[in-house]
Coordinates of N, CA and C and ligand atoms in Angstrom, one line a residue:
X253 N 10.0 12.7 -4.3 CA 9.4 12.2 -3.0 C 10.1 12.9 -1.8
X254 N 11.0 13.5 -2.2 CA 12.1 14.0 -1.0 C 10.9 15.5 -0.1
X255 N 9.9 16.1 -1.0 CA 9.4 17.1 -0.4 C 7.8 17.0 0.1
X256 N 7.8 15.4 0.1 CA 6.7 15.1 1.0 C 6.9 15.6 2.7
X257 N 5.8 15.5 3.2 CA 5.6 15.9 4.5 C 6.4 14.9 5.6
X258 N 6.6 14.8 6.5 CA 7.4 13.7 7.7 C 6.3 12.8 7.7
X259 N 5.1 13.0 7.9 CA 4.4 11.4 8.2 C 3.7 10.7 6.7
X260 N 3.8 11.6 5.4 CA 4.1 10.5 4.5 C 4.8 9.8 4.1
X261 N 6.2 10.3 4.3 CA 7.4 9.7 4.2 C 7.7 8.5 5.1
X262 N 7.4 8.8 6.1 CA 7.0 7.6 7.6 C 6.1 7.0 7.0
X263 N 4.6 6.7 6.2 CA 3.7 6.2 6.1 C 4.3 5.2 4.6
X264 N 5.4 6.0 3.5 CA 5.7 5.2 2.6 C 6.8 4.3 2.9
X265 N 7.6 4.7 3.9 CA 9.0 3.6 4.1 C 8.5 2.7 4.7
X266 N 7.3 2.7 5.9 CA 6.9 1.7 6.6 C 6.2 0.8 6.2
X267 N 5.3 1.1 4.7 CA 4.8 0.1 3.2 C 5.9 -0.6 2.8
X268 N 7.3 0.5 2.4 CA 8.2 -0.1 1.7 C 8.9 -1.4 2.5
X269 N 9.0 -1.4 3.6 CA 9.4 -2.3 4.5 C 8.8 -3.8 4.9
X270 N 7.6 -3.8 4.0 CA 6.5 -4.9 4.7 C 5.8 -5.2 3.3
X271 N 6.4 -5.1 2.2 CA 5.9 -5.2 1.5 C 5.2 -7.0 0.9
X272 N 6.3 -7.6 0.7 CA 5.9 -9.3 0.6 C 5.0 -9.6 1.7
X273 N 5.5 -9.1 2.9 CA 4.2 -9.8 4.2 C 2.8 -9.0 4.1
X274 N 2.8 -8.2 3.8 CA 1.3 -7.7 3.6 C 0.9 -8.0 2.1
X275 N 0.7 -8.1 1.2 CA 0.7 -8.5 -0.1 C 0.1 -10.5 0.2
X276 N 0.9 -10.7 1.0 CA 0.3 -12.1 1.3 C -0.9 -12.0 2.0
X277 N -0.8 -11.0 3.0 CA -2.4 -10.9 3.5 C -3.5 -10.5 2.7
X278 N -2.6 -9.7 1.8 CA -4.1 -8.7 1.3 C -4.4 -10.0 0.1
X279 N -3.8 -10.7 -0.6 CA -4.3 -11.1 -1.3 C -5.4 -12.1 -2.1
X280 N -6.1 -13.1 -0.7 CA -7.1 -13.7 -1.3 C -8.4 -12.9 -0.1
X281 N -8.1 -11.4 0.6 CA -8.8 -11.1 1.1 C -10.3 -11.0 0.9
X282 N -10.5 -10.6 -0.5 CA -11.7 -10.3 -1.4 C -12.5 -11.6 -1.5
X283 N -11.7 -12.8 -1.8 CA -11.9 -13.9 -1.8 C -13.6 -14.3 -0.8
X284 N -12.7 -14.4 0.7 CA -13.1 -14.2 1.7 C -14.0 -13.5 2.2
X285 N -14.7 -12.2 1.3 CA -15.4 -11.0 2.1 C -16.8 -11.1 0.6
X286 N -17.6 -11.7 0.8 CA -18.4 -11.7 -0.2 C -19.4 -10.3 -0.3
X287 N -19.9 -9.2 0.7 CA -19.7 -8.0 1.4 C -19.1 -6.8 0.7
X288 N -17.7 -7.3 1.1 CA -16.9 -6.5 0.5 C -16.6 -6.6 -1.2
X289 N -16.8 -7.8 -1.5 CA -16.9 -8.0 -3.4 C -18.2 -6.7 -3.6
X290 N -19.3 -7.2 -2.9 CA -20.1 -6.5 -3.5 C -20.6 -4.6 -3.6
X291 N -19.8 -4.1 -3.1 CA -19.3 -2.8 -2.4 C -18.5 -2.3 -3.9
X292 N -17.7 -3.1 -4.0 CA -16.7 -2.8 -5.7 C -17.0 -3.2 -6.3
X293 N -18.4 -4.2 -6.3 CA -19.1 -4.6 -8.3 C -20.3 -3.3 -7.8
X294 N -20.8 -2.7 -6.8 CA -21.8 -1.2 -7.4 C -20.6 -0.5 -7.7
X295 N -19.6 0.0 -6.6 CA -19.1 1.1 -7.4 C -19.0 0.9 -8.6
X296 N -18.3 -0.4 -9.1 CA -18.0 -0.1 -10.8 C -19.3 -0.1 -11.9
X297 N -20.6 -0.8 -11.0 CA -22.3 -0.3 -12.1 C -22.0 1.0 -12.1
X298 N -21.4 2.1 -10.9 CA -22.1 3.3 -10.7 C -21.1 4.0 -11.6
X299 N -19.9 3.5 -11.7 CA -18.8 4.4 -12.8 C -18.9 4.0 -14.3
X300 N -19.0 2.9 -14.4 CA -19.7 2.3 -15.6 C -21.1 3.4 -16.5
X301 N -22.3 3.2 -15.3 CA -23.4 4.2 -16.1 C -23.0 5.8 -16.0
X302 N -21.8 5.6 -14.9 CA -21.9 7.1 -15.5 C -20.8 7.8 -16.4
X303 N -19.6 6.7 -16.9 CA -18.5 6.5 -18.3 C -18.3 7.9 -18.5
X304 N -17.4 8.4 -17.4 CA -17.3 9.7 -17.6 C -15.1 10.1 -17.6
X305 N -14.8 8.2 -17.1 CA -13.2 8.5 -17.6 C -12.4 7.3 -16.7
X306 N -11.9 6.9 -16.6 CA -10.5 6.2 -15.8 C -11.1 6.2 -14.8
X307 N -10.5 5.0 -14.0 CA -10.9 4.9 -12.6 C -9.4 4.6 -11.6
X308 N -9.4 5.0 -10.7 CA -7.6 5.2 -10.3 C -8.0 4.3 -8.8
X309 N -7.4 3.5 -8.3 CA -7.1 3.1 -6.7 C -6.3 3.2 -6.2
X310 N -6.5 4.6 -5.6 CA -5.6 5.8 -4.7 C -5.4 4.8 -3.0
X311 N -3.8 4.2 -3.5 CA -3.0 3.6 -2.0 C -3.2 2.6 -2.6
X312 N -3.2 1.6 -3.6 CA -3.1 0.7 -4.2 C -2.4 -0.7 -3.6
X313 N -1.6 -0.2 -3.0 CA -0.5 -1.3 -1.8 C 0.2 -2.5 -3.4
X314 N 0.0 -3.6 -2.9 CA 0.4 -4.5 -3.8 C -1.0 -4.8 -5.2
X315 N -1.9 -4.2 -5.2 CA -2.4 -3.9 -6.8 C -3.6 -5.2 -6.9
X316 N -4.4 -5.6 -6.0 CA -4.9 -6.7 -6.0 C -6.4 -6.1 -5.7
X317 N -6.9 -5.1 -5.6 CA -7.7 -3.9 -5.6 C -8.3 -3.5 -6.9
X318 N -7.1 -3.3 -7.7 CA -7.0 -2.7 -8.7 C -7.5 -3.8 -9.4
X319 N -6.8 -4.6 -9.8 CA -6.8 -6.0 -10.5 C -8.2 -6.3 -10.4
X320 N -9.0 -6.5 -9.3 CA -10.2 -6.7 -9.1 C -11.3 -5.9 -9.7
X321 N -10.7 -4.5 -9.6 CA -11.8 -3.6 -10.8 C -11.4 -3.5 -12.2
X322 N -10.3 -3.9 -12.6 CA -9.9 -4.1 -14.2 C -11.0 -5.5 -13.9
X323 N -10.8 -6.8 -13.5 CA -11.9 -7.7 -13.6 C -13.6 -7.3 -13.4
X324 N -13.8 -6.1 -13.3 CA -15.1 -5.8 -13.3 C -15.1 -5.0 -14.4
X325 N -14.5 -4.7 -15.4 CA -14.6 -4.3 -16.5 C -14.1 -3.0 -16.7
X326 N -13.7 -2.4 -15.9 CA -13.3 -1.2 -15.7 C -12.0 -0.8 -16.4
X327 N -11.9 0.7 -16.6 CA -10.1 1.0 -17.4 C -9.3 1.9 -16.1
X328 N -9.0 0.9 -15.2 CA -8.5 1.2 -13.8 C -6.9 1.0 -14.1
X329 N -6.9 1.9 -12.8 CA -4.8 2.0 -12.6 C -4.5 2.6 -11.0
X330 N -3.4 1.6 -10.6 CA -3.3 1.9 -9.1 C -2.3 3.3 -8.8
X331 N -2.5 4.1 -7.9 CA -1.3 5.0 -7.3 C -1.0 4.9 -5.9
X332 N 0.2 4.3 -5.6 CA 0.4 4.2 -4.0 C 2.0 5.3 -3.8
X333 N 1.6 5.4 -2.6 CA 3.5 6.4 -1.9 C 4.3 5.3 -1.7
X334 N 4.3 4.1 -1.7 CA 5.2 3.4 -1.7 C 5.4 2.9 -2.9
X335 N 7.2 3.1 -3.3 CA 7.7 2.5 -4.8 C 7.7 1.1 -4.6
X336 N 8.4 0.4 -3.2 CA 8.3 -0.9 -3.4 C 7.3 -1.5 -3.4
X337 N 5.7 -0.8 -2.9 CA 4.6 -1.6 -3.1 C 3.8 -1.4 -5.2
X338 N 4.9 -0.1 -5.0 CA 4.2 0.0 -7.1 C 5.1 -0.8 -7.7
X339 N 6.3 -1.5 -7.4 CA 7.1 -2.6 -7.9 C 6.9 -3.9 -7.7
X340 N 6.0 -4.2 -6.7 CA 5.5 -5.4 -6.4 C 4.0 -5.8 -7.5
X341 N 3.6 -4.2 -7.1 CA 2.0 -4.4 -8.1 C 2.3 -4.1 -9.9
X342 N 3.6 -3.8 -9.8 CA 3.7 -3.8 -11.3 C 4.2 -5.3 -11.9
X343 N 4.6 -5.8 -11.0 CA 5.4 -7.3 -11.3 C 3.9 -8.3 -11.0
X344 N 3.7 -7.7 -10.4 CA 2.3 -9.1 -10.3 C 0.8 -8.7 -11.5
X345 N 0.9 -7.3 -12.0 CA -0.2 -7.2 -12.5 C 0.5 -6.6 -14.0
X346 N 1.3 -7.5 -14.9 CA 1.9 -6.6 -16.2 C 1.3 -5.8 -16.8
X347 N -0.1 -6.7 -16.8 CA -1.1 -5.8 -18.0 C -1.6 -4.5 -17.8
X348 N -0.9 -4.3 -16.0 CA -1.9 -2.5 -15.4 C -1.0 -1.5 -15.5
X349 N -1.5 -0.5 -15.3 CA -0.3 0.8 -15.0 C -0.9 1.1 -13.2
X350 N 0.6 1.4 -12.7 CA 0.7 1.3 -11.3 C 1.7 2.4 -11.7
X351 N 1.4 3.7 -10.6 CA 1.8 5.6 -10.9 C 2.8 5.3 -8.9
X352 N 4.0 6.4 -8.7 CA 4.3 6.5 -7.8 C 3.4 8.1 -7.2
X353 N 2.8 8.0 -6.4 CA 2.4 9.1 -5.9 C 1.2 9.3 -5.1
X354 N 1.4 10.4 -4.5 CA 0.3 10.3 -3.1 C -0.9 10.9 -3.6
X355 N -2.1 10.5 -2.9 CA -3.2 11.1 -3.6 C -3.9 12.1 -3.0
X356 N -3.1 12.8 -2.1 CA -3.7 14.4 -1.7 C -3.1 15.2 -2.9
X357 N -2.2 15.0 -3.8 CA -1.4 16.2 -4.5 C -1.3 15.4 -6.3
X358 N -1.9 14.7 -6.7 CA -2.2 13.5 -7.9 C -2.1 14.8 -8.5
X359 N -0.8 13.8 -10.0 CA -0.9 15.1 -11.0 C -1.7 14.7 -12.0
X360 N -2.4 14.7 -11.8 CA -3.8 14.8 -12.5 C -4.4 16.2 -13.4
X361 N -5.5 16.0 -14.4 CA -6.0 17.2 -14.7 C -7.5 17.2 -14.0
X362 N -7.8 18.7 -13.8 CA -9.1 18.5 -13.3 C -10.0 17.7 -14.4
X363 N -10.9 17.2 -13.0 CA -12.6 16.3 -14.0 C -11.7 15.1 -14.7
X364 N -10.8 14.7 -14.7 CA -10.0 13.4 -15.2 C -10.2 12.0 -15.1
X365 N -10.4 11.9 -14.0 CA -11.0 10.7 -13.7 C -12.5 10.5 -13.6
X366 N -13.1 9.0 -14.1 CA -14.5 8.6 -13.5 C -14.6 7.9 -12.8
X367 N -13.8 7.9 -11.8 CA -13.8 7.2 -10.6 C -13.2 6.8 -9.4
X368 N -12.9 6.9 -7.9 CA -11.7 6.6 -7.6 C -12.3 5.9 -5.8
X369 N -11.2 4.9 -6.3 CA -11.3 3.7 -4.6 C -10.2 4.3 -3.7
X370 N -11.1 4.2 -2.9 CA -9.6 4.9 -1.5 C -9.9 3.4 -0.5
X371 N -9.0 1.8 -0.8 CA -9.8 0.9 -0.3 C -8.8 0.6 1.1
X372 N -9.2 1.2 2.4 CA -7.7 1.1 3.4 C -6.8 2.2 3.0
X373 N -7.1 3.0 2.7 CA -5.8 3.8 2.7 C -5.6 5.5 2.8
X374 N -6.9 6.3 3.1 CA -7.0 7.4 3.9 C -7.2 7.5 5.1
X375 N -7.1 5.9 5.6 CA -7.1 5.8 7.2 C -5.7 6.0 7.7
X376 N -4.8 6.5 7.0 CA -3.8 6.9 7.6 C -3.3 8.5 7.6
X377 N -4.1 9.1 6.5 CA -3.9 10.6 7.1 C -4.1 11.0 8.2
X378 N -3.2 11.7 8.5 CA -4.1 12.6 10.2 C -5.6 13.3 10.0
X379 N -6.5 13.1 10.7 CA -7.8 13.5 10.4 C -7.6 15.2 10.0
X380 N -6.6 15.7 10.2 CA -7.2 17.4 10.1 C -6.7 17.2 8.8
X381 N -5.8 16.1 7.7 CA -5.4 16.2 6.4 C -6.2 15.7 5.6
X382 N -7.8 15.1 6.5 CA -8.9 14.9 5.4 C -9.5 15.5 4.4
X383 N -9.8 17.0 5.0 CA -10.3 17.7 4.5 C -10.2 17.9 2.9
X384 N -8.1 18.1 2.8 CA -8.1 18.2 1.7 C -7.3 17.3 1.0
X385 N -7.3 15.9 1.8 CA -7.6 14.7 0.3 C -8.6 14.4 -0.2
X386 N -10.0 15.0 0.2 CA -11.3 14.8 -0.7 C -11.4 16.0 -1.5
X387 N -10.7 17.0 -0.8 CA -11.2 18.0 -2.2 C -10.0 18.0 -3.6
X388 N -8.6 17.2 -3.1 CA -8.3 16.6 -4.5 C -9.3 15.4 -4.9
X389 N -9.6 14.6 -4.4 CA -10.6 13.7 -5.0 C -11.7 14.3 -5.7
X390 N -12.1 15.7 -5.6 CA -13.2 16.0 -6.1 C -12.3 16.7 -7.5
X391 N -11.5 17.5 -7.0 CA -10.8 18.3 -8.3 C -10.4 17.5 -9.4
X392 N -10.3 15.9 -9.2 CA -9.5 15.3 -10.3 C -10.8 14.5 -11.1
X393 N -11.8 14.1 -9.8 CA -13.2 13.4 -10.9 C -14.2 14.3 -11.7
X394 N -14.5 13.6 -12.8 CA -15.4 14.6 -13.4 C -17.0 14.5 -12.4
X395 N -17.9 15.1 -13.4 CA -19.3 15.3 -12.2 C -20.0 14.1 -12.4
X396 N -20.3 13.5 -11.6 CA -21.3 12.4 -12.0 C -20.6 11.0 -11.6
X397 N -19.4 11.5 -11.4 CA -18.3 10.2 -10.6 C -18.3 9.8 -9.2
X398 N -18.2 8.2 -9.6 CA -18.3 7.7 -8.3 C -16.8 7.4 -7.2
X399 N -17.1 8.0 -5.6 CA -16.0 8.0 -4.6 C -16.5 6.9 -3.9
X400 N -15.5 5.6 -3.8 CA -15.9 4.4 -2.5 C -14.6 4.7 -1.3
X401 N -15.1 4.8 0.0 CA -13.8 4.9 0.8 C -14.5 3.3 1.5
X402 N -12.9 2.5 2.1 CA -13.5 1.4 3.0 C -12.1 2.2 4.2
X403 N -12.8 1.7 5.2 CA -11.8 2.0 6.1 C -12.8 1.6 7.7
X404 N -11.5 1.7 8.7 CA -12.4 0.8 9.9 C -13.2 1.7 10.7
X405 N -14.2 1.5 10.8 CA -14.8 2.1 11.7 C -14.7 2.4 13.3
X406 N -15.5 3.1 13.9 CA -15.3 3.7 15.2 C -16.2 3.3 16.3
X407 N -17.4 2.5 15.5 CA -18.2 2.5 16.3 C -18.9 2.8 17.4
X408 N -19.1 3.7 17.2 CA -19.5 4.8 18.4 C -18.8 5.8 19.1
X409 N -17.6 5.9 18.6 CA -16.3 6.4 19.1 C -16.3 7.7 18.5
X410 N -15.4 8.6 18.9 CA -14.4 9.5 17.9 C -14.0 9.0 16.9
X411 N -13.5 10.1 16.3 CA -11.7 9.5 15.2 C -10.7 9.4 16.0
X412 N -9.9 8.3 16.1 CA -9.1 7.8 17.0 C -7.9 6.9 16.4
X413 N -6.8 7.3 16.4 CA -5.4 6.5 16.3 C -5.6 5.0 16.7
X414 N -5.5 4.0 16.3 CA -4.9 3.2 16.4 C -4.1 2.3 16.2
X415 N -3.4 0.9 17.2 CA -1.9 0.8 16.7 C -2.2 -0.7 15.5
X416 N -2.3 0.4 14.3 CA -2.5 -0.5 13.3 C -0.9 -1.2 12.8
X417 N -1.0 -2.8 12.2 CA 0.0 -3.1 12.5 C 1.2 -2.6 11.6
X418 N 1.2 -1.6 10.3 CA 2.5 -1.4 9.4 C 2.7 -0.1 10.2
X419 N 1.4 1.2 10.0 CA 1.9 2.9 10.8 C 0.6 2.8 11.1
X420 N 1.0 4.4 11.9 CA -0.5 5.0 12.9 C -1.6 4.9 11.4
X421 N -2.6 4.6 12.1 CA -4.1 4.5 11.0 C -5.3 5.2 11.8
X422 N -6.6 5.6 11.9 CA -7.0 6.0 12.3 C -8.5 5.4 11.9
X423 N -9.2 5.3 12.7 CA -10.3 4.7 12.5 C -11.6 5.8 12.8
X424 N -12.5 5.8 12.0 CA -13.6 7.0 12.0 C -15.0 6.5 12.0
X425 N -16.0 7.8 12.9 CA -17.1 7.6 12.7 C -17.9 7.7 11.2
X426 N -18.7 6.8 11.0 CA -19.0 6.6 9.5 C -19.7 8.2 8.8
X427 N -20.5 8.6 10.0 CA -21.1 9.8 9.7 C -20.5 10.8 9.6
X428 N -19.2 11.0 10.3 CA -18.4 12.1 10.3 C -17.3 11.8 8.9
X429 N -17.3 10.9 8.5 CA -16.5 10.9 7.3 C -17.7 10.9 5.9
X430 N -18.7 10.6 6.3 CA -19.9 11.1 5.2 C -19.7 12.9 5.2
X431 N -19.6 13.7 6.6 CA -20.0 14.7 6.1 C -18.5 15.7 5.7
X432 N -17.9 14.9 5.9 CA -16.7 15.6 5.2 C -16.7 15.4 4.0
X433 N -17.0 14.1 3.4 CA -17.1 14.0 2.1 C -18.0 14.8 1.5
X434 N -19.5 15.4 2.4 CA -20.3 16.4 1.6 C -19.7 17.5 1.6
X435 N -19.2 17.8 2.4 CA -18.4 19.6 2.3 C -17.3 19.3 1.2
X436 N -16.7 18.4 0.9 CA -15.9 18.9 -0.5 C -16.7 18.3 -1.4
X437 N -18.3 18.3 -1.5 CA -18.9 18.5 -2.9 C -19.2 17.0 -3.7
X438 N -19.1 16.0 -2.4 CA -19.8 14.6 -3.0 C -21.4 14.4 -2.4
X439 N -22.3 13.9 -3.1 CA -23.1 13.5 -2.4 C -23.5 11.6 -1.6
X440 N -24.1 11.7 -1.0 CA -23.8 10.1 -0.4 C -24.8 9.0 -1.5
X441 N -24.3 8.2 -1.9 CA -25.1 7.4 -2.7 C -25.6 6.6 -2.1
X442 N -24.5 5.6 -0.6 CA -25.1 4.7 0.7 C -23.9 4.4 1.1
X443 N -24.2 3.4 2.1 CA -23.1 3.2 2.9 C -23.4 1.6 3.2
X444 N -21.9 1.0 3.9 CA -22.2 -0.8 4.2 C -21.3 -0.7 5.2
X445 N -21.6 -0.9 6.3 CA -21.0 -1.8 7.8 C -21.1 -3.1 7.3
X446 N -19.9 -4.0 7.9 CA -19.6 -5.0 8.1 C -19.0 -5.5 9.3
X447 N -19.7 -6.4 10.1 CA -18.9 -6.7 11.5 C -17.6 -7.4 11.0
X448 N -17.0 -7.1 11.7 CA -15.5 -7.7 11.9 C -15.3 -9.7 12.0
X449 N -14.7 -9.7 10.6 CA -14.6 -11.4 10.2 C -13.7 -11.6 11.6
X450 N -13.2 -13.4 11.0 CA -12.5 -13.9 12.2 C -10.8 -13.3 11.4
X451 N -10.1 -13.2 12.7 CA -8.5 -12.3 12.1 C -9.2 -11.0 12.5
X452 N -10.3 -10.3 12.2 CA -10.4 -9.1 11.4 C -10.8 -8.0 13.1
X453 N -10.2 -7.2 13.9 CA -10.7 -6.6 15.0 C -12.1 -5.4 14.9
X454 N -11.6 -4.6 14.1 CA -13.0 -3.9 13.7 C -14.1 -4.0 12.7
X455 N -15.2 -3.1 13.0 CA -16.0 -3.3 11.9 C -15.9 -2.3 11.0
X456 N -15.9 -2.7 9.9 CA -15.6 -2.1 8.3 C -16.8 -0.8 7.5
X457 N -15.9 -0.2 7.9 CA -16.8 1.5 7.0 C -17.3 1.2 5.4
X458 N -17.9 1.3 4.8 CA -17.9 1.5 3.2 C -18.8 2.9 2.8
X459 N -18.2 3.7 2.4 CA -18.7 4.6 1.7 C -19.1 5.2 0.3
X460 N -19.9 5.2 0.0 CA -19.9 5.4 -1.7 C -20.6 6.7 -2.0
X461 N -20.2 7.6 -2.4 CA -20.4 8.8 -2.5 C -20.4 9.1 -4.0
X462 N -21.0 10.4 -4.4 CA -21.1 11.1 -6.1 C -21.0 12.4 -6.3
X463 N -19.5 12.9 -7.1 CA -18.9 13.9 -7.5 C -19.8 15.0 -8.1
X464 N -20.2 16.1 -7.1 CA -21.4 17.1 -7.8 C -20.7 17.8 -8.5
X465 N -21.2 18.5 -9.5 CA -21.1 19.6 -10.1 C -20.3 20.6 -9.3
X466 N -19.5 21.8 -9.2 CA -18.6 22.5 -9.1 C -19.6 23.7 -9.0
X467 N -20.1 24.5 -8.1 CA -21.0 25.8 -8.4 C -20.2 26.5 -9.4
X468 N -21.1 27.1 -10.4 CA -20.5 27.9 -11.3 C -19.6 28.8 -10.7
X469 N -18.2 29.2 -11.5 CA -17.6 30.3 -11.0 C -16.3 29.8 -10.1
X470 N -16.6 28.4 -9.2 CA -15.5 27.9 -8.2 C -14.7 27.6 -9.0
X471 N -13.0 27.8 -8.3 CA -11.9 27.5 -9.1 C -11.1 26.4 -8.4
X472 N -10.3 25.9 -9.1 CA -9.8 24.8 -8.3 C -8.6 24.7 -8.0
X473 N -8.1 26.1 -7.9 CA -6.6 26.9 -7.3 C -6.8 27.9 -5.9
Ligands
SAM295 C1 -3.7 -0.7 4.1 S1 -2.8 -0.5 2.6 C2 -4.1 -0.9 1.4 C3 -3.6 -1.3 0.1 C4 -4.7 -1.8 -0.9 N1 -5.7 -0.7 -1.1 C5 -5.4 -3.0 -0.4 O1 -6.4 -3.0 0.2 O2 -4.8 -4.1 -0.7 C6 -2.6 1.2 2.5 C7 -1.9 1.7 1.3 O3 -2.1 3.1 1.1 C8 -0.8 3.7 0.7 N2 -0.9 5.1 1.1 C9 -1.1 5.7 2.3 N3 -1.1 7.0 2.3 C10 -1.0 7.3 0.9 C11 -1.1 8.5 0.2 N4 -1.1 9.7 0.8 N5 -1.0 8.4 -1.2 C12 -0.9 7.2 -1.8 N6 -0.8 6.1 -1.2 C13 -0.9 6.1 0.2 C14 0.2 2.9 1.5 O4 1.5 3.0 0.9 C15 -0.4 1.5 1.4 O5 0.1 0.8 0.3

């Protein structure tokens, strides 16, 4: 972990620090968002019909994400940059595997996964390091695999910092993170706005996208 970048290292101590208080939050969230349940029972129809491998929830936090698609039948496992949040989700969830590590650089093999949730947690890259955490997202899913991102929207805005309460987060236009996701080679399946519950300040991005095929000949070095 020592040769991560400065603002993931900032982005994992500032998880590692908050870990029990946010863990309380996140966890009857789903409960609460009947919306958002149903955002994570398509993605898992859409990984399910297309049973092409493992489904991973890239930023996992405290593992209650995860837990939620192992309960949709799925053969899921969480990866977060924070150890204390993969010790929290390994103690609360025995029966899962929870990985330390960030998911721009996942040691993964190509086409490995059939599936993967980014749920809250590429809202903290700097926008110009989107680029290429979708095209590991594409390097590691096989073809035919399904991408859900949730993150807060902009609503009419730019991509724009805000002071989210653990580190800097960034909030995006829905369309401009659709077409990033097409330039590294997903197509869009659909998308779900949610206005902003009570507690909740913004309104909620959902993205669900499908891992194309690879043009013959591209390499993934
Ligand atoms: C807002 S929390 C969401 C946690 C969980 N998905 C949930 O909704 O309960 C964001 C999580 O993403 C993790 N994270 C941020 N950047 C990451 C990266 N590059 N690789 C892996 N995890 C990351 C943080 O450590 C944190 O646990």
């Amino acid at each position: 972990m020592n040769e991560l970048p400065a603002y993931l290292r900032a982005t994992g101590e500032a998880y590692d620090s908050v870990v029990a208080a946010y863990a309380d939050l996140a966890r009857d969230h789903l409960d609460g968002h009947p919306l958002d349940r149903s955002v994570l029972t398509a993605f898992a129809d859409h990984a399910r019909a297309a049973a092409t491998g493992p489904v991973a929830e890239l930023g996992c936090g405290p593992g209650y994400v995860t837990a939620h698609l192992r309960g949709l039948g799925l053969d899921a496992f969480g990866v977060d940059l924070s150890p204390a949040m993969v010790d929290f989700a390994r103690a609360a969830h025995p029966h899962l595997r929870f990985d330390v590590g960030s998911m721009d650089a996942l040691g993964l093999a190509d086409g490995e996964l059939g599936g993967i949730v980014s749920w809250y947690s590429v809202i903290h890259a700097p926008p110009r390091e989107l680029p290429s955490y979708l095209a590991e997202f594409r390097r590691v899913l096989a073809p035919g695999s399904p991408l859900l991102l949730a993150f807060f929207e902009s609503e009419g805005g730019p991509v724009a910092a805000f002071d989210h309460k653990v580190t800097t987060a960034y909030r995006w236009p829905i369309d401009e993170l659709a077409r990033l996701a097409r330039e590294a080679g997903f197509t869009e399946v659909g998308r779900m706005l949610r206005e902003p519950g009570a507690q909740e300040r913004f309104r909620r991005g959902h993205l669900l996208m499908r891992a194309e095929p690879r043009p013959p000949g591209e390499t993934t070095d």
